[in-house]
Coordinates of C-alpha atoms in Angstrom, one line a residue:
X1218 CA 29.9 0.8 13.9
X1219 CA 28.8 1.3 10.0
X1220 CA 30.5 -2.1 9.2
X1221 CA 27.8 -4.2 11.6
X1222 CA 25.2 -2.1 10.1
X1223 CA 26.2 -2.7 6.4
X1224 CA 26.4 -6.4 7.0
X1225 CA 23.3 -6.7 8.6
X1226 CA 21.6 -5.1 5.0
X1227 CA 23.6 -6.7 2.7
X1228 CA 20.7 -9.6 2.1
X1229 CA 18.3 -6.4 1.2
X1230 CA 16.9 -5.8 -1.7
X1231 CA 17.2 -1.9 -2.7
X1232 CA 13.8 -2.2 -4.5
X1233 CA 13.0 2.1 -3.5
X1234 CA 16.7 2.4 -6.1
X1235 CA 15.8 -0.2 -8.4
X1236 CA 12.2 0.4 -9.1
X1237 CA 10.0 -1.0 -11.8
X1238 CA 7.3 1.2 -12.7
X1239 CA 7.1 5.7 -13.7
X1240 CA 5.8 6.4 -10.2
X1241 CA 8.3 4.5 -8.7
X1242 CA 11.1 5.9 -10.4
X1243 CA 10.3 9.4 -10.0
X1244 CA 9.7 8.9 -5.9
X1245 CA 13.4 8.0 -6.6
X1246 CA 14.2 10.5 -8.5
X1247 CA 12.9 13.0 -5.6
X1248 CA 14.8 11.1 -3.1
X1249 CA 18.0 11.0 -4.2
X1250 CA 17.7 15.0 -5.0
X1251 CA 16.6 16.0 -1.5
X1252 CA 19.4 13.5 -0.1
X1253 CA 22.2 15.6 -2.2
X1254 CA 20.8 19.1 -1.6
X1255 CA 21.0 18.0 2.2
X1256 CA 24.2 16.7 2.0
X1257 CA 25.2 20.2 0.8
X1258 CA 25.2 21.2 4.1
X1259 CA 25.6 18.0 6.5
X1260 CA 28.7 17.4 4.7
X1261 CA 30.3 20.4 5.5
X1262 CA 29.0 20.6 9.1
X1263 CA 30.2 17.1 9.5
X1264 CA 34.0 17.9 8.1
X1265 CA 33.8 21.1 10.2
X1266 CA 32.8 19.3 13.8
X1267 CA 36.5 17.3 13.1
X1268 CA 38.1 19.9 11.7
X1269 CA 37.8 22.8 14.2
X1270 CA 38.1 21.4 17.2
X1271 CA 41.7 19.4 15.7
X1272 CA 42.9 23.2 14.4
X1273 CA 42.2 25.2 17.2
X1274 CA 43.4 22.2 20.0
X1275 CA 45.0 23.7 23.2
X1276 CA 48.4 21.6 22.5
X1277 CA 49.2 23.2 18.8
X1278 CA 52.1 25.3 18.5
X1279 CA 51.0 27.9 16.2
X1280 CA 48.6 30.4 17.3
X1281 CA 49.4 33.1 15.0
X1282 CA 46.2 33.3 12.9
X1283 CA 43.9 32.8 16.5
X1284 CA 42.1 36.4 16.8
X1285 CA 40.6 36.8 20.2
X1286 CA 38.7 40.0 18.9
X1287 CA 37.4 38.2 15.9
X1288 CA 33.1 39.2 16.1
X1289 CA 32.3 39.6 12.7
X1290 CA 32.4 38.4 8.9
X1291 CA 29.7 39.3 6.0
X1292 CA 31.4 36.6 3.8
X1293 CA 30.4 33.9 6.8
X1294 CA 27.1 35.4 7.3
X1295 CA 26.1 35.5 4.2
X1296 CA 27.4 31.7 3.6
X1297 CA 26.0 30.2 7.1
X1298 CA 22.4 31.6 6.1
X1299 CA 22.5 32.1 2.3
X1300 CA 23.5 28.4 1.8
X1301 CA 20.3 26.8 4.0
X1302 CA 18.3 29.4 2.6
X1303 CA 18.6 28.5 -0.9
X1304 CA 18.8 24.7 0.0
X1305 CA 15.5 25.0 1.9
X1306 CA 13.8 26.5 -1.4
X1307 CA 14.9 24.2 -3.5
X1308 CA 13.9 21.7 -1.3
X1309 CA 10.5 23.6 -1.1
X1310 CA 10.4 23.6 -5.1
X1311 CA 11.1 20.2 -5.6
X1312 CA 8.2 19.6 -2.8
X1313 CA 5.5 21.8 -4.7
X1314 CA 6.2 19.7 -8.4
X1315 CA 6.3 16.6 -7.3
X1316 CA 3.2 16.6 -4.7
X1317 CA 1.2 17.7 -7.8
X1318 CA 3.5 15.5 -10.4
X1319 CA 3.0 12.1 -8.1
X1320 CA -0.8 13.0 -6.4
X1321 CA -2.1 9.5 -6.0
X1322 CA -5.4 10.7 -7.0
X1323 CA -3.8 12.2 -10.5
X1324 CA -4.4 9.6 -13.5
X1325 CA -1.7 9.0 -15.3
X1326 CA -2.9 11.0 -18.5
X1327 CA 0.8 10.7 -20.3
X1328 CA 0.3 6.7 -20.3
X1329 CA -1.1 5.7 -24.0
X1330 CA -4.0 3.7 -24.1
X1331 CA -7.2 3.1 -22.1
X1332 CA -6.1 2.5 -18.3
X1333 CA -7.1 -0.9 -16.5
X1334 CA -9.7 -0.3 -13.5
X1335 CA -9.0 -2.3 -10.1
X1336 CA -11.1 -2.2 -7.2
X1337 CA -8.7 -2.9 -4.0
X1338 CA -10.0 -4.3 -0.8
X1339 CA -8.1 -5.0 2.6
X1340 CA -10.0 -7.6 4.7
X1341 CA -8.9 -9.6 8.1
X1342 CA -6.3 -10.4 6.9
X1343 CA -6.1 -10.7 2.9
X1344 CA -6.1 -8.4 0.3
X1345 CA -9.5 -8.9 -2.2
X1346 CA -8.9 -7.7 -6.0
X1347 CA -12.0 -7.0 -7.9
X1348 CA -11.7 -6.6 -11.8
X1349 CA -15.0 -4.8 -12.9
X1350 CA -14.9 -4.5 -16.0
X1351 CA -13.9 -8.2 -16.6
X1352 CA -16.7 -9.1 -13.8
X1353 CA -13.8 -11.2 -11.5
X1354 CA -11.6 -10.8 -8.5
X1355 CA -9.2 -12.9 -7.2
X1356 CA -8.1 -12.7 -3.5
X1357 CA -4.0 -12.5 -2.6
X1358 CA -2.7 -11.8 -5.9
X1359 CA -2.5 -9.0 -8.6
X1360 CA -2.0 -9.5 -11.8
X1361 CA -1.3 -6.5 -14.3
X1362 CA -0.3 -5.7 -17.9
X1363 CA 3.1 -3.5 -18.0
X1364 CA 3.3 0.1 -20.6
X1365 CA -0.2 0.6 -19.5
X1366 CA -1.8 2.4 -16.5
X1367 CA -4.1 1.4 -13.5
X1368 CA -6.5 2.8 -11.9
X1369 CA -7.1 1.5 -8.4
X1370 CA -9.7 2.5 -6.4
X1371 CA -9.5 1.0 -2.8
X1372 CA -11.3 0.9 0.8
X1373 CA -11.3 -1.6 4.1
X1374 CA -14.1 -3.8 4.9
X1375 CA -13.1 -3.1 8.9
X1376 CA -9.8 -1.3 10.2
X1377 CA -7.3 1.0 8.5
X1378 CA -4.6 -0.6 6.4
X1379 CA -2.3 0.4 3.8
X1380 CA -1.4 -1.1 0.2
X1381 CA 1.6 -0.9 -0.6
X1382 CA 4.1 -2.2 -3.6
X1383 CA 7.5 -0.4 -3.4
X1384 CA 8.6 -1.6 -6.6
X1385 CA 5.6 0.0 -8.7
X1386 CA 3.9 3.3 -6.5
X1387 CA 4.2 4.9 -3.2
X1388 CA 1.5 3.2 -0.2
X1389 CA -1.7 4.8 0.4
X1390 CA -3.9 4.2 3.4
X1391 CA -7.8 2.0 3.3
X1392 CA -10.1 2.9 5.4
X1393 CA -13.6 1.8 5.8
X1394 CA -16.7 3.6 4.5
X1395 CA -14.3 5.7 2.5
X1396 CA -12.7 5.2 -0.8
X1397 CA -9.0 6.3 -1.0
X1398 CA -7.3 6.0 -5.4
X1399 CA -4.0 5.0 -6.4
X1400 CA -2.6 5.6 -10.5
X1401 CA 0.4 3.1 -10.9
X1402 CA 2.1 1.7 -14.2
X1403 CA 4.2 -1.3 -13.9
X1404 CA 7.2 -0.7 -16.9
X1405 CA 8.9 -3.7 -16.5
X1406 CA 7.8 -7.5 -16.4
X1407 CA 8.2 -9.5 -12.9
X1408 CA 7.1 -10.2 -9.5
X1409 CA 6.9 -7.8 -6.8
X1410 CA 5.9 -7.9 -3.3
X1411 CA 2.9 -6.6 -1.6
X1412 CA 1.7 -6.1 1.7
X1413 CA 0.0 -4.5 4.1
X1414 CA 2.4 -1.8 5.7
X1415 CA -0.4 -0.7 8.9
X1416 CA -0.6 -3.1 11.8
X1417 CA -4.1 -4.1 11.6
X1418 CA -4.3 -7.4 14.5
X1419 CA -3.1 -10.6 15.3
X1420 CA -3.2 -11.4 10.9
X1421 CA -1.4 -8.1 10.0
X1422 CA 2.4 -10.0 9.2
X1423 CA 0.8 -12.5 6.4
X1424 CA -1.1 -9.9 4.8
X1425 CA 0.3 -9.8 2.0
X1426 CA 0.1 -10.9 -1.9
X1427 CA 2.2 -11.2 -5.1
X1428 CA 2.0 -8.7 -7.8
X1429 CA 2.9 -9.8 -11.3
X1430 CA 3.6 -7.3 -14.5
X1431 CA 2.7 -9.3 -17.7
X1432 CA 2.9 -8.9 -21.2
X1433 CA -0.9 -8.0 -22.5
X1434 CA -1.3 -11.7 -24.2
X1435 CA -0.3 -13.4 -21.2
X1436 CA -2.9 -11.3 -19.0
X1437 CA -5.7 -11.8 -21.4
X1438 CA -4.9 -15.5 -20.6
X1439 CA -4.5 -15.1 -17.1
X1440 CA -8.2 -13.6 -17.7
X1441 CA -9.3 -16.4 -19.2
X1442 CA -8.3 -18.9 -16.5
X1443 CA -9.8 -17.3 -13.8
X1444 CA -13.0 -16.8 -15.9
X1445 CA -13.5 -20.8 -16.4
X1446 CA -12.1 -21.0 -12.7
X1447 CA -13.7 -20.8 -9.4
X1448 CA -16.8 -19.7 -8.2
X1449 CA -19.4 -16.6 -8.0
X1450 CA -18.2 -13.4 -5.6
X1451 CA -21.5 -13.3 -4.2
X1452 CA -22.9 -11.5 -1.3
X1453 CA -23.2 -14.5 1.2
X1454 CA -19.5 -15.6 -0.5
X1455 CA -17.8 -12.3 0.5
X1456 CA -19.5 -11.9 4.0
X1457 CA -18.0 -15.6 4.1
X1458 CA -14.7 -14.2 2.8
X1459 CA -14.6 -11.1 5.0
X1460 CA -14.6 -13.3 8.1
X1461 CA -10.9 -13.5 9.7
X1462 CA -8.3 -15.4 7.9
X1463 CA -4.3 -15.9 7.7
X1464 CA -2.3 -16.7 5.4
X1465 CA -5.0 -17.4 2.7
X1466 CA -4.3 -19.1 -0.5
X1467 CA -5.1 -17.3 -3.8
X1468 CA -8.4 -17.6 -4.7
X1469 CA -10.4 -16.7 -8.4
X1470 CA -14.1 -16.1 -8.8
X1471 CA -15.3 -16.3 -11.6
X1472 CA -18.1 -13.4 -11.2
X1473 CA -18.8 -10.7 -8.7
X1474 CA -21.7 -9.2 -7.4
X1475 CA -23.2 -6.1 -9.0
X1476 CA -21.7 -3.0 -7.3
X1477 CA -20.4 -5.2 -4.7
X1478 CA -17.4 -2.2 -4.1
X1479 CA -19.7 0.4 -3.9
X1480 CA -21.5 -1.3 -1.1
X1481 CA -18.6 -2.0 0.3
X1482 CA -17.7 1.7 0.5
X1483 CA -21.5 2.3 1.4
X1484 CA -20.9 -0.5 4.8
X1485 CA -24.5 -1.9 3.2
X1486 CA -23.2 -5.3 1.5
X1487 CA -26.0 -7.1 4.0
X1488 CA -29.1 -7.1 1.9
X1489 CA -31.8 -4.9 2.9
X1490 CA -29.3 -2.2 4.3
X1491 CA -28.8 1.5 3.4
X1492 CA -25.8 3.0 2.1
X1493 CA -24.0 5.3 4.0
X1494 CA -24.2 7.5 1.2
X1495 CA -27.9 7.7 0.9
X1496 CA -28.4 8.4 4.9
X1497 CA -26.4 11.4 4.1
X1498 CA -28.2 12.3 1.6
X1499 CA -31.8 11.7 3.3
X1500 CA -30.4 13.5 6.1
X1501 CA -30.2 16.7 4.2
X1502 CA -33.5 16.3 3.1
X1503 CA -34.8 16.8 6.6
X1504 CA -34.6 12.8 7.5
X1505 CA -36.8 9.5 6.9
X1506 CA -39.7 10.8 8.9
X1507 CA -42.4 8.5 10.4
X1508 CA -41.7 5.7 7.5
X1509 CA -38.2 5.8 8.8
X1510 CA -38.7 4.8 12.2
X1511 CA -40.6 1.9 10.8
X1512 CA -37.3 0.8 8.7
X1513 CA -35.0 2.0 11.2
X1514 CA -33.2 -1.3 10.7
X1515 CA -31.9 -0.5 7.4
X1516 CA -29.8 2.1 8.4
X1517 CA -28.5 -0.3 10.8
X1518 CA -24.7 -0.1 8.9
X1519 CA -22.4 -3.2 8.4
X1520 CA -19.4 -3.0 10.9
X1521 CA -16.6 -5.7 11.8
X1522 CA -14.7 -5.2 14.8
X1523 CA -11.2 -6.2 14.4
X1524 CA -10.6 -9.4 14.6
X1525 CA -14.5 -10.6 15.1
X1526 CA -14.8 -14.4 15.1
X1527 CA -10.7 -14.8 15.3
X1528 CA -9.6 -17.6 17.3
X1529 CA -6.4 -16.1 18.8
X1530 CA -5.6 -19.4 20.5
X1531 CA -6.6 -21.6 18.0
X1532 CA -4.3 -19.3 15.4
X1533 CA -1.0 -20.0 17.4
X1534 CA -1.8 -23.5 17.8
X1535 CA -1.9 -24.0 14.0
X1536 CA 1.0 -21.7 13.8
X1537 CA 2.9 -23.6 16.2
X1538 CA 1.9 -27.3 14.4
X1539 CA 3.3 -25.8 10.9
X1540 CA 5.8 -23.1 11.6
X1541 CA 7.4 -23.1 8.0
X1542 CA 3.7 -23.3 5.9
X1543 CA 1.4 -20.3 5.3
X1544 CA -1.9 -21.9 7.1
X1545 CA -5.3 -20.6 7.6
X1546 CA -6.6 -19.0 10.8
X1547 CA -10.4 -20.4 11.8
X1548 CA -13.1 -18.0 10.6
X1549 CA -16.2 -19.2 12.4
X1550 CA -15.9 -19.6 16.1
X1551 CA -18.6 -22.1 16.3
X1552 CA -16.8 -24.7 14.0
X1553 CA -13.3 -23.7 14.4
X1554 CA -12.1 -26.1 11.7
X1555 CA -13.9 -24.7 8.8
X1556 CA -11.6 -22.5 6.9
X1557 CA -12.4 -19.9 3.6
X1558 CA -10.8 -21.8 0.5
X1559 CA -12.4 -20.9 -2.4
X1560 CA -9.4 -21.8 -4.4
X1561 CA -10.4 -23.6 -8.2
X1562 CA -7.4 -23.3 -9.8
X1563 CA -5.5 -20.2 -7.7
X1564 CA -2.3 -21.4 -7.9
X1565 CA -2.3 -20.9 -11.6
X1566 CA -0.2 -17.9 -12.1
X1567 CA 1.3 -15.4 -15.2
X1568 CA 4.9 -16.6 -15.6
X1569 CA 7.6 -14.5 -14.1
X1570 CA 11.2 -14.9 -14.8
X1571 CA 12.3 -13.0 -12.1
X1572 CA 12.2 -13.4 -8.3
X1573 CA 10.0 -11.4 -6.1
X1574 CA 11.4 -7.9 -6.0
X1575 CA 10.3 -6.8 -2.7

């Protein structure tokens, strides 16, 4: 039974062993220590569920240690309950340090240097990197400097979804008109896979992008190809963007749209709207009052259901006409052949020696 299962891993890639990055390696670290204080005691139970039942068989000829009136033993008391006992609090210990050591929302203080600022989006179905302090984003790949820490702050322009890069952190959830963090340091150069790891539509299986860990030269030049590269993130360009795609190429813009995250977060990216942020806020001020019935409107948030404008049929079709191709998904179900490709030189990527380490 085990030696069907073994060959059916063996093209795996044991990425949660071999990680690439401090948070990485201590979720490791944690899960090889809770899998050898549990072994302490399904080993034994395992060895004793053969064991017994072979020593005390009906057909053996010796039954001179077999006690009928056997009932009681402090020395097997006190190892069937002291042993889980003292497993389940150092299970419990190891629990307590590393939820606080590995909080996603804990910057990585022990990191030297100033930490690099991300803004992470999940859209139908691509994944939207915004580099503020640079002033770009690039859709479908991340690029990031190793030996120094990142600071991600991500949300969902519609349903739940879930970033996720095995090789680097643990996976945390985005959710729309909230804003979920993620600390992360990548220690050694490569490529590693990301994805999407929540079902999130038709989309959901090529959602996902390429992460590369670069020296600091080579991502200052990275920086300065996507600056001279592409186009503007503007609003009308992301509400463009955030229509439903598959299996998008990468794309770099050369400029974003002041606090285009934050109103993201707020579900007021449309011009004209209200943050979500700021109806709470009037709302405990006792409302808009008469002028807010004249501008009721505004508070009108932004909301994409799942999957609005997707051609489903149209999708399988191109699919089905290039099986072995990434291909786009139509956007706009009144002109089913336009497609979001905003690519100006997004195939350029940082070198990377290695394969993709999923």
């Amino acid at each position: 039974m085990l030696l069907p299962l073994v060959l059916a891993l063996s093209g795996c890639q044991l990425i949660l062993l071999d990680p690439a990055g401090w948070v990485a390696n201590e979720e490791r670290d944690l899960l090889i220590a809770s899998t050898v204080l549990m072994m302490v005691i399904i080993v034994p139970v395992l060895i004793m569920a053969v064991y017994i039942p072979w020593r005390y068989r009906d057909s053996r000829k010796a039954t001179d240690d077999y006690d009928p009136e056997f009932e009681h033993s402090s020395l097997f008391e006190g190892f069937i309950w002291g042993v889980p006992v003292m497993i389940i609090i150092a299970l419990g210990a190891l629990t307590w340090v590393y939820t606080h050591r590995l909080d996603p929302y804990k910057p990585l203080d022990h990191i030297a240097g100033e930490p690099l600022e991300i803004e992470a989006v999940s859209l139908d179905w691509k994944w939207l990197f915004i580099y503020p302090e640079e002033n770009i984003a690039v859709v479908n790949q991340l690029v990031l400097p190793t030996d120094r820490a990142v600071n991600l702050r991500l949300t969902s322009s519609s349903v739940m979804n879930t970033f996720s890069v095995p090789a680097l952190a643990g996976m945390i959830y985005t959710m729309a008109g909230m804003e979920t963090k993620l600390h992360l340091v990548a220690d050694d150069a490569g490529k590693y896979y990301g994805r999407s790891a929540n079902y999130s539509g038709p989309g959901y299986a090529h959602m996902d992008f390429e992460t590369f860990a670069v020296s600091e030269d080579e991502f200052n030049n990275w920086l300065s190809t996507v600056k001279t590269s592409g186009s503007e993130l503007t609003i009308d360009a992301y509400q463009t963007l955030a229509k439903p795609t598959v299996a998008d190429s990468v794309s770099y813009y050369n400029g974003v749209a002041d606090n285009l995250f934050d109103k993201i977060v707020g579900l007021c990216v449309e011009p004209g709207k209200v943050c979500i942020g700021d109806m709470m806020m009037q709302d405990m001020m006792g409302g808009g009052g008469k002028k807010g019935i004249e501008t009721k409107d505004s508070y009108v948030y932004d909301e994409f259901p799942p999957g609005e404008g997707f051609d489903q049929h149209a999708f399988e079709e191109t699919l089905h006409a290039n099986p072995d191709e990434p291909t786009h998904g139509p956007v706009n179900v009144k002109n089913p052949d336009q497609t979001v490709t905003n690519m100006a030189g997004g195939d350029s990527a940082p070198n990377a020696s290695e394969s993709v380490r999923q």
